[in-house]
Amino acid sequence: DTGVSQNPRHKITKRGQNVTFRCDPISEHNRLYWYRQTLGQGPEFLTYFQNEAQLEKSRLLSDRFSAERPKGSFSTLEIQRTEQGDSAMYLCASSPRTLRRETQYFGPGTRLLVL
Amino acid sequence: SQQGEEDPQALSIQEGENATMNCSYKTSINNLQWYRQNSGRGLVHLILIRSNEREKHSGRLRVTLDTSKKSSSLLITASRAADTASYFCATDPRGGSEKLVFGKGTKLTVNP
């Protein structure tokens, strides 16, 4: 069991640049989630996939943010025209498909710093 | 917006003592989960308690849930320096959404 992996672990970019993060969920998990966490706060939900379908998006996910999960495996989160306010830890989580709500297993996160 | 609220915001204890953290939330839930986060790292799942459960144990952890008061507590017994971390409660609200709603966390420091 390799757990949820995220790449890169750290990203420094200049304001206005585009960045893309990748998440590889636990292999048998069909649910995948993205969260954002700023300093001193708990994670906040961004979006959710079941297989390749993006079923839920937060109001936090502005037009500059886009997430994909082609083929229902790994997922990417892209931020276009980054702003300093986008600086945060971006966390990915996955959970298995069962009849009941189950634990979400988190990856190590990608820390983004926008200069 | 964040639903859960942990109390206290920070807690400092000596190794060997017990640590109790509380969480209050606002809406009906399917379950409540506790996570640990070491500084600057990802979240580690500790325990999940469902809305029809009142108490759950896992090793040195004991979690209670009172749905009538919309509150939960996490007790860590015989704390160790390695337990130093931030602890978050996360609720899975009823209503169809798949998201977890986190509080701001309790920062626990265990002094050796």
mmCIF file of C-alpha atoms in Angstrom:
data_model
loop_
_atom_site.group_PDB
_atom_site.id
_atom_site.type_symbol
_atom_site.label_atom_id
_atom_site.label_comp_id
_atom_site.label_asym_id
_atom_site.label_seq_id
_atom_site.Cartn_x
_atom_site.Cartn_y
_atom_site.Cartn_z
ATOM 1 C CA ASP A 1 0.000 0.000 0.000
ATOM 2 C CA THR A 2 1.792 3.116 -1.203
ATOM 3 C CA GLY A 3 -0.784 5.599 0.060
ATOM 4 C CA VAL A 4 -1.808 8.817 -1.646
ATOM 5 C CA SER A 5 1.075 10.565 -3.375
ATOM 6 C CA GLN A 6 1.319 14.161 -4.528
ATOM 7 C CA ASN A 7 3.795 15.921 -6.760
ATOM 8 C CA PRO A 8 5.527 18.236 -6.503
ATOM 9 C CA ARG A 9 5.842 18.574 -2.745
ATOM 10 C CA HIS A 10 6.830 22.217 -3.004
ATOM 11 C CA LYS A 11 6.306 24.815 -5.702
ATOM 12 C CA ILE A 12 7.477 28.412 -5.816
ATOM 13 C CA THR A 13 6.144 30.504 -8.645
ATOM 14 C CA LYS A 14 5.772 34.117 -9.651
ATOM 15 C CA ARG A 15 2.438 35.854 -9.684
ATOM 16 C CA GLY A 16 0.691 35.372 -12.998
ATOM 17 C CA GLN A 17 2.245 32.014 -13.803
ATOM 18 C CA ASN A 18 0.281 28.781 -14.189
ATOM 19 C CA VAL A 19 0.960 25.793 -11.969
ATOM 20 C CA THR A 20 -0.207 22.185 -12.089
ATOM 21 C CA PHE A 21 -0.242 19.669 -9.266
ATOM 22 C CA ARG A 22 -0.682 15.924 -9.515
ATOM 23 C CA CYS A 23 -2.327 13.473 -7.141
ATOM 24 C CA ASP A 24 -2.153 9.681 -7.336
ATOM 25 C CA PRO A 25 -4.785 8.106 -5.077
ATOM 26 C CA ILE A 26 -4.670 4.712 -3.425
ATOM 27 C CA SER A 27 -5.153 2.319 -6.325
ATOM 28 C CA GLU A 28 -8.514 0.791 -5.455
ATOM 29 C CA HIS A 29 -10.113 4.087 -4.371
ATOM 30 C CA ASN A 30 -12.612 5.563 -6.789
ATOM 31 C CA ARG A 31 -13.259 8.787 -4.840
ATOM 32 C CA LEU A 32 -10.751 11.618 -4.963
ATOM 33 C CA TYR A 33 -10.847 14.991 -3.209
ATOM 34 C CA TRP A 34 -8.881 18.226 -3.281
ATOM 35 C CA TYR A 35 -8.599 20.537 -0.294
ATOM 36 C CA ARG A 36 -6.703 23.749 0.388
ATOM 37 C CA GLN A 37 -5.162 24.659 3.716
ATOM 38 C CA THR A 38 -3.816 28.062 4.677
ATOM 39 C CA LEU A 39 -1.621 28.762 7.674
ATOM 40 C CA GLY A 40 -3.354 28.266 10.995
ATOM 41 C CA GLN A 41 -6.545 26.943 9.430
ATOM 42 C CA GLY A 42 -8.056 23.553 8.798
ATOM 43 C CA PRO A 43 -8.330 22.203 5.249
ATOM 44 C CA GLU A 44 -11.153 23.567 3.092
ATOM 45 C CA PHE A 45 -12.851 21.474 0.453
ATOM 46 C CA LEU A 46 -12.273 22.381 -3.189
ATOM 47 C CA THR A 47 -13.638 19.580 -5.354
ATOM 48 C CA TYR A 48 -14.562 15.893 -5.509
ATOM 49 C CA PHE A 49 -14.396 13.191 -8.178
ATOM 50 C CA GLN A 50 -16.073 9.849 -8.358
ATOM 51 C CA ASN A 51 -14.120 7.932 -10.969
ATOM 52 C CA GLU A 52 -13.599 10.479 -13.775
ATOM 53 C CA ALA A 53 -16.693 12.546 -13.012
ATOM 54 C CA GLN A 54 -16.274 15.802 -11.114
ATOM 55 C CA LEU A 55 -19.380 15.727 -8.948
ATOM 56 C CA GLU A 56 -18.891 18.615 -6.560
ATOM 57 C CA LYS A 57 -17.092 21.960 -6.628
ATOM 58 C CA SER A 58 -16.704 24.520 -3.888
ATOM 59 C CA ARG A 59 -17.300 28.231 -4.358
ATOM 60 C CA LEU A 60 -13.600 28.517 -3.464
ATOM 61 C CA LEU A 61 -12.792 27.005 -6.836
ATOM 62 C CA SER A 62 -12.694 30.147 -8.956
ATOM 63 C CA ASP A 63 -12.509 30.191 -12.743
ATOM 64 C CA ARG A 64 -8.724 30.159 -12.496
ATOM 65 C CA PHE A 65 -8.809 26.698 -10.943
ATOM 66 C CA SER A 66 -9.483 23.547 -12.913
ATOM 67 C CA ALA A 67 -9.258 19.929 -11.885
ATOM 68 C CA GLU A 68 -9.349 16.802 -13.967
ATOM 69 C CA ARG A 69 -9.272 13.098 -13.384
ATOM 70 C CA PRO A 70 -8.918 11.427 -16.777
ATOM 71 C CA LYS A 71 -9.642 7.698 -16.770
ATOM 72 C CA GLY A 72 -10.547 7.864 -13.107
ATOM 73 C CA SER A 73 -7.018 7.337 -11.882
ATOM 74 C CA PHE A 74 -4.658 10.230 -11.075
ATOM 75 C CA SER A 75 -5.909 13.790 -10.867
ATOM 76 C CA THR A 76 -4.427 17.180 -11.708
ATOM 77 C CA LEU A 77 -5.237 20.565 -10.241
ATOM 78 C CA GLU A 78 -4.240 23.568 -12.323
ATOM 79 C CA ILE A 79 -4.186 27.154 -11.173
ATOM 80 C CA GLN A 80 -3.965 29.746 -13.923
ATOM 81 C CA ARG A 81 -2.649 33.281 -13.451
ATOM 82 C CA THR A 82 -1.627 32.600 -9.863
ATOM 83 C CA GLU A 83 -2.134 35.263 -7.221
ATOM 84 C CA GLN A 84 -0.396 35.692 -3.881
ATOM 85 C CA GLY A 85 -3.608 34.638 -2.169
ATOM 86 C CA ASP A 86 -3.262 31.215 -3.780
ATOM 87 C CA SER A 87 -0.292 30.473 -1.521
ATOM 88 C CA ALA A 88 -1.367 27.487 0.548
ATOM 89 C CA MET A 89 -0.963 23.762 1.037
ATOM 90 C CA TYR A 90 -2.993 21.796 -1.514
ATOM 91 C CA LEU A 91 -4.063 18.426 -0.173
ATOM 92 C CA CYS A 92 -5.433 15.462 -2.058
ATOM 93 C CA ALA A 93 -7.371 12.631 -0.455
ATOM 94 C CA SER A 94 -8.995 9.416 -1.637
ATOM 95 C CA SER A 95 -11.522 6.980 -0.271
ATOM 96 C CA PRO A 96 -12.953 3.652 -1.373
ATOM 97 C CA ARG A 97 -16.392 3.144 -2.813
ATOM 98 C CA THR A 98 -18.617 1.531 -0.215
ATOM 99 C CA LEU A 99 -22.234 1.817 0.811
ATOM 100 C CA ARG A 100 -21.239 3.878 3.822
ATOM 101 C CA ARG A 101 -19.174 7.022 4.127
ATOM 102 C CA GLU A 102 -15.589 6.054 4.753
ATOM 103 C CA THR A 103 -12.317 7.541 5.847
ATOM 104 C CA GLN A 104 -10.578 9.951 3.512
ATOM 105 C CA TYR A 105 -6.861 9.207 3.281
ATOM 106 C CA PHE A 106 -4.717 12.240 2.673
ATOM 107 C CA GLY A 107 -1.500 12.682 0.758
ATOM 108 C CA PRO A 108 1.483 14.726 1.989
ATOM 109 C CA GLY A 109 0.313 17.854 0.181
ATOM 110 C CA THR A 110 1.855 20.323 -2.251
ATOM 111 C CA ARG A 111 2.948 23.581 -0.672
ATOM 112 C CA LEU A 112 2.566 26.496 -3.078
ATOM 113 C CA LEU A 113 4.238 29.854 -2.600
ATOM 114 C CA VAL A 114 3.327 32.623 -5.012
ATOM 115 C CA LEU A 115 5.802 35.502 -5.021
ATOM 116 C CA SER B 1 -16.780 28.180 5.920
ATOM 117 C CA GLN B 2 -15.639 25.839 8.630
ATOM 118 C CA GLN B 3 -18.190 24.030 10.696
ATOM 119 C CA GLY B 4 -16.144 22.447 13.418
ATOM 120 C CA GLU B 5 -14.515 24.297 16.205
ATOM 121 C CA GLU B 6 -11.839 22.699 18.334
ATOM 122 C CA ASP B 7 -11.203 23.678 21.892
ATOM 123 C CA PRO B 8 -8.702 24.558 23.180
ATOM 124 C CA GLN B 9 -6.780 26.185 20.331
ATOM 125 C CA ALA B 10 -3.518 25.218 22.001
ATOM 126 C CA LEU B 11 -2.625 22.748 24.735
ATOM 127 C CA SER B 12 0.721 22.158 26.415
ATOM 128 C CA ILE B 13 1.243 19.174 28.717
ATOM 129 C CA GLN B 14 4.004 17.012 30.152
ATOM 130 C CA GLU B 15 4.848 13.587 28.809
ATOM 131 C CA GLY B 16 2.743 10.933 30.511
ATOM 132 C CA GLU B 17 -0.238 13.209 31.093
ATOM 133 C CA ASN B 18 -3.547 12.840 29.295
ATOM 134 C CA ALA B 19 -4.664 15.317 26.641
ATOM 135 C CA THR B 20 -8.305 16.099 25.935
ATOM 136 C CA MET B 21 -9.471 18.049 22.915
ATOM 137 C CA ASN B 22 -13.046 19.000 22.159
ATOM 138 C CA CYS B 23 -14.876 19.644 18.923
ATOM 139 C CA SER B 24 -18.232 21.276 18.371
ATOM 140 C CA TYR B 25 -20.126 21.344 15.092
ATOM 141 C CA LYS B 26 -23.324 22.812 13.718
ATOM 142 C CA THR B 27 -25.254 20.419 11.476
ATOM 143 C CA SER B 28 -26.329 16.769 11.445
ATOM 144 C CA ILE B 29 -23.566 14.404 10.458
ATOM 145 C CA ASN B 30 -22.949 10.955 9.003
ATOM 146 C CA ASN B 31 -19.701 10.604 10.892
ATOM 147 C CA LEU B 32 -16.933 12.567 12.568
ATOM 148 C CA GLN B 33 -13.246 11.936 12.006
ATOM 149 C CA TRP B 34 -10.143 13.021 13.882
ATOM 150 C CA TYR B 35 -6.886 13.708 12.068
ATOM 151 C CA ARG B 36 -3.368 14.574 13.170
ATOM 152 C CA GLN B 37 -1.032 16.866 11.291
ATOM 153 C CA ASN B 38 2.638 17.261 12.062
ATOM 154 C CA SER B 39 4.047 20.673 11.233
ATOM 155 C CA GLY B 40 3.862 21.349 7.500
ATOM 156 C CA ARG B 41 2.867 17.819 6.597
ATOM 157 C CA GLY B 42 -0.196 15.929 5.399
ATOM 158 C CA LEU B 43 -3.054 14.718 7.543
ATOM 159 C CA VAL B 44 -2.963 11.330 9.224
ATOM 160 C CA HIS B 45 -6.302 9.704 9.953
ATOM 161 C CA LEU B 46 -6.737 8.692 13.588
ATOM 162 C CA ILE B 47 -10.287 7.495 14.090
ATOM 163 C CA LEU B 48 -13.778 7.658 12.593
ATOM 164 C CA ILE B 49 -16.910 7.582 14.730
ATOM 165 C CA ARG B 50 -20.317 7.209 13.121
ATOM 166 C CA SER B 51 -23.394 9.148 14.151
ATOM 167 C CA ASN B 52 -24.956 6.076 15.803
ATOM 168 C CA GLU B 53 -21.860 5.428 17.936
ATOM 169 C CA ARG B 54 -21.141 7.090 21.250
ATOM 170 C CA GLU B 55 -17.595 6.013 22.042
ATOM 171 C CA LYS B 56 -14.694 4.452 20.229
ATOM 172 C CA HIS B 57 -11.199 3.380 21.226
ATOM 173 C CA SER B 58 -8.021 2.887 19.261
ATOM 174 C CA GLY B 59 -4.837 2.225 21.209
ATOM 175 C CA ARG B 60 -4.229 5.270 23.424
ATOM 176 C CA LEU B 61 -7.052 7.195 21.754
ATOM 177 C CA ARG B 62 -10.592 7.476 23.021
ATOM 178 C CA VAL B 63 -13.227 9.393 21.088
ATOM 179 C CA THR B 64 -16.716 10.253 22.251
ATOM 180 C CA LEU B 65 -19.597 11.661 20.255
ATOM 181 C CA ASP B 66 -22.690 13.399 21.599
ATOM 182 C CA THR B 67 -24.986 14.137 18.679
ATOM 183 C CA SER B 68 -27.559 15.863 20.905
ATOM 184 C CA LYS B 69 -24.923 18.445 21.882
ATOM 185 C CA LYS B 70 -23.194 18.290 18.508
ATOM 186 C CA SER B 71 -19.865 17.716 20.142
ATOM 187 C CA SER B 72 -17.002 15.235 20.243
ATOM 188 C CA SER B 73 -13.915 14.780 22.341
ATOM 189 C CA LEU B 74 -10.557 13.149 21.683
ATOM 190 C CA LEU B 75 -8.600 11.830 24.641
ATOM 191 C CA ILE B 76 -4.974 10.820 24.244
ATOM 192 C CA THR B 77 -3.769 8.884 27.260
ATOM 193 C CA ALA B 78 -0.191 8.627 28.497
ATOM 194 C CA SER B 79 0.988 11.227 25.997
ATOM 195 C CA ARG B 80 4.424 11.096 24.390
ATOM 196 C CA ALA B 81 6.599 13.795 22.866
ATOM 197 C CA ALA B 82 5.843 12.223 19.480
ATOM 198 C CA ASP B 83 2.168 13.140 19.946
ATOM 199 C CA THR B 84 3.111 16.798 19.458
ATOM 200 C CA ALA B 85 1.051 17.898 16.449
ATOM 201 C CA SER B 86 -2.117 19.707 15.434
ATOM 202 C CA TYR B 87 -5.325 17.733 15.795
ATOM 203 C CA PHE B 88 -8.372 18.393 13.628
ATOM 204 C CA CYS B 89 -11.903 17.151 13.805
ATOM 205 C CA ALA B 90 -13.710 16.790 10.502
ATOM 206 C CA THR B 91 -17.412 16.256 10.061
ATOM 207 C CA ASP B 92 -19.126 14.487 7.204
ATOM 208 C CA PRO B 93 -22.382 16.458 7.066
ATOM 209 C CA ARG B 94 -25.668 14.808 6.134
ATOM 210 C CA GLY B 95 -27.180 16.057 2.907
ATOM 211 C CA GLY B 96 -25.457 14.441 0.003
ATOM 212 C CA SER B 97 -22.185 16.343 -0.076
ATOM 213 C CA GLU B 98 -19.041 14.225 -0.009
ATOM 214 C CA LYS B 99 -16.830 16.869 1.540
ATOM 215 C CA LEU B 100 -15.350 16.841 5.014
ATOM 216 C CA VAL B 101 -15.683 20.060 6.983
ATOM 217 C CA PHE B 102 -12.718 20.762 9.232
ATOM 218 C CA GLY B 103 -12.241 22.934 12.282
ATOM 219 C CA LYS B 104 -9.193 25.104 12.897
ATOM 220 C CA GLY B 105 -7.496 22.470 15.024
ATOM 221 C CA THR B 106 -5.903 22.148 18.428
ATOM 222 C CA LYS B 107 -2.134 22.531 18.597
ATOM 223 C CA LEU B 108 -0.853 20.016 21.143
ATOM 224 C CA THR B 109 2.638 20.252 22.590
ATOM 225 C CA VAL B 110 3.897 17.389 24.743
ATOM 226 C CA ASN B 111 6.983 18.371 26.692
ATOM 227 C CA PRO B 112 9.514 15.626 27.488
#
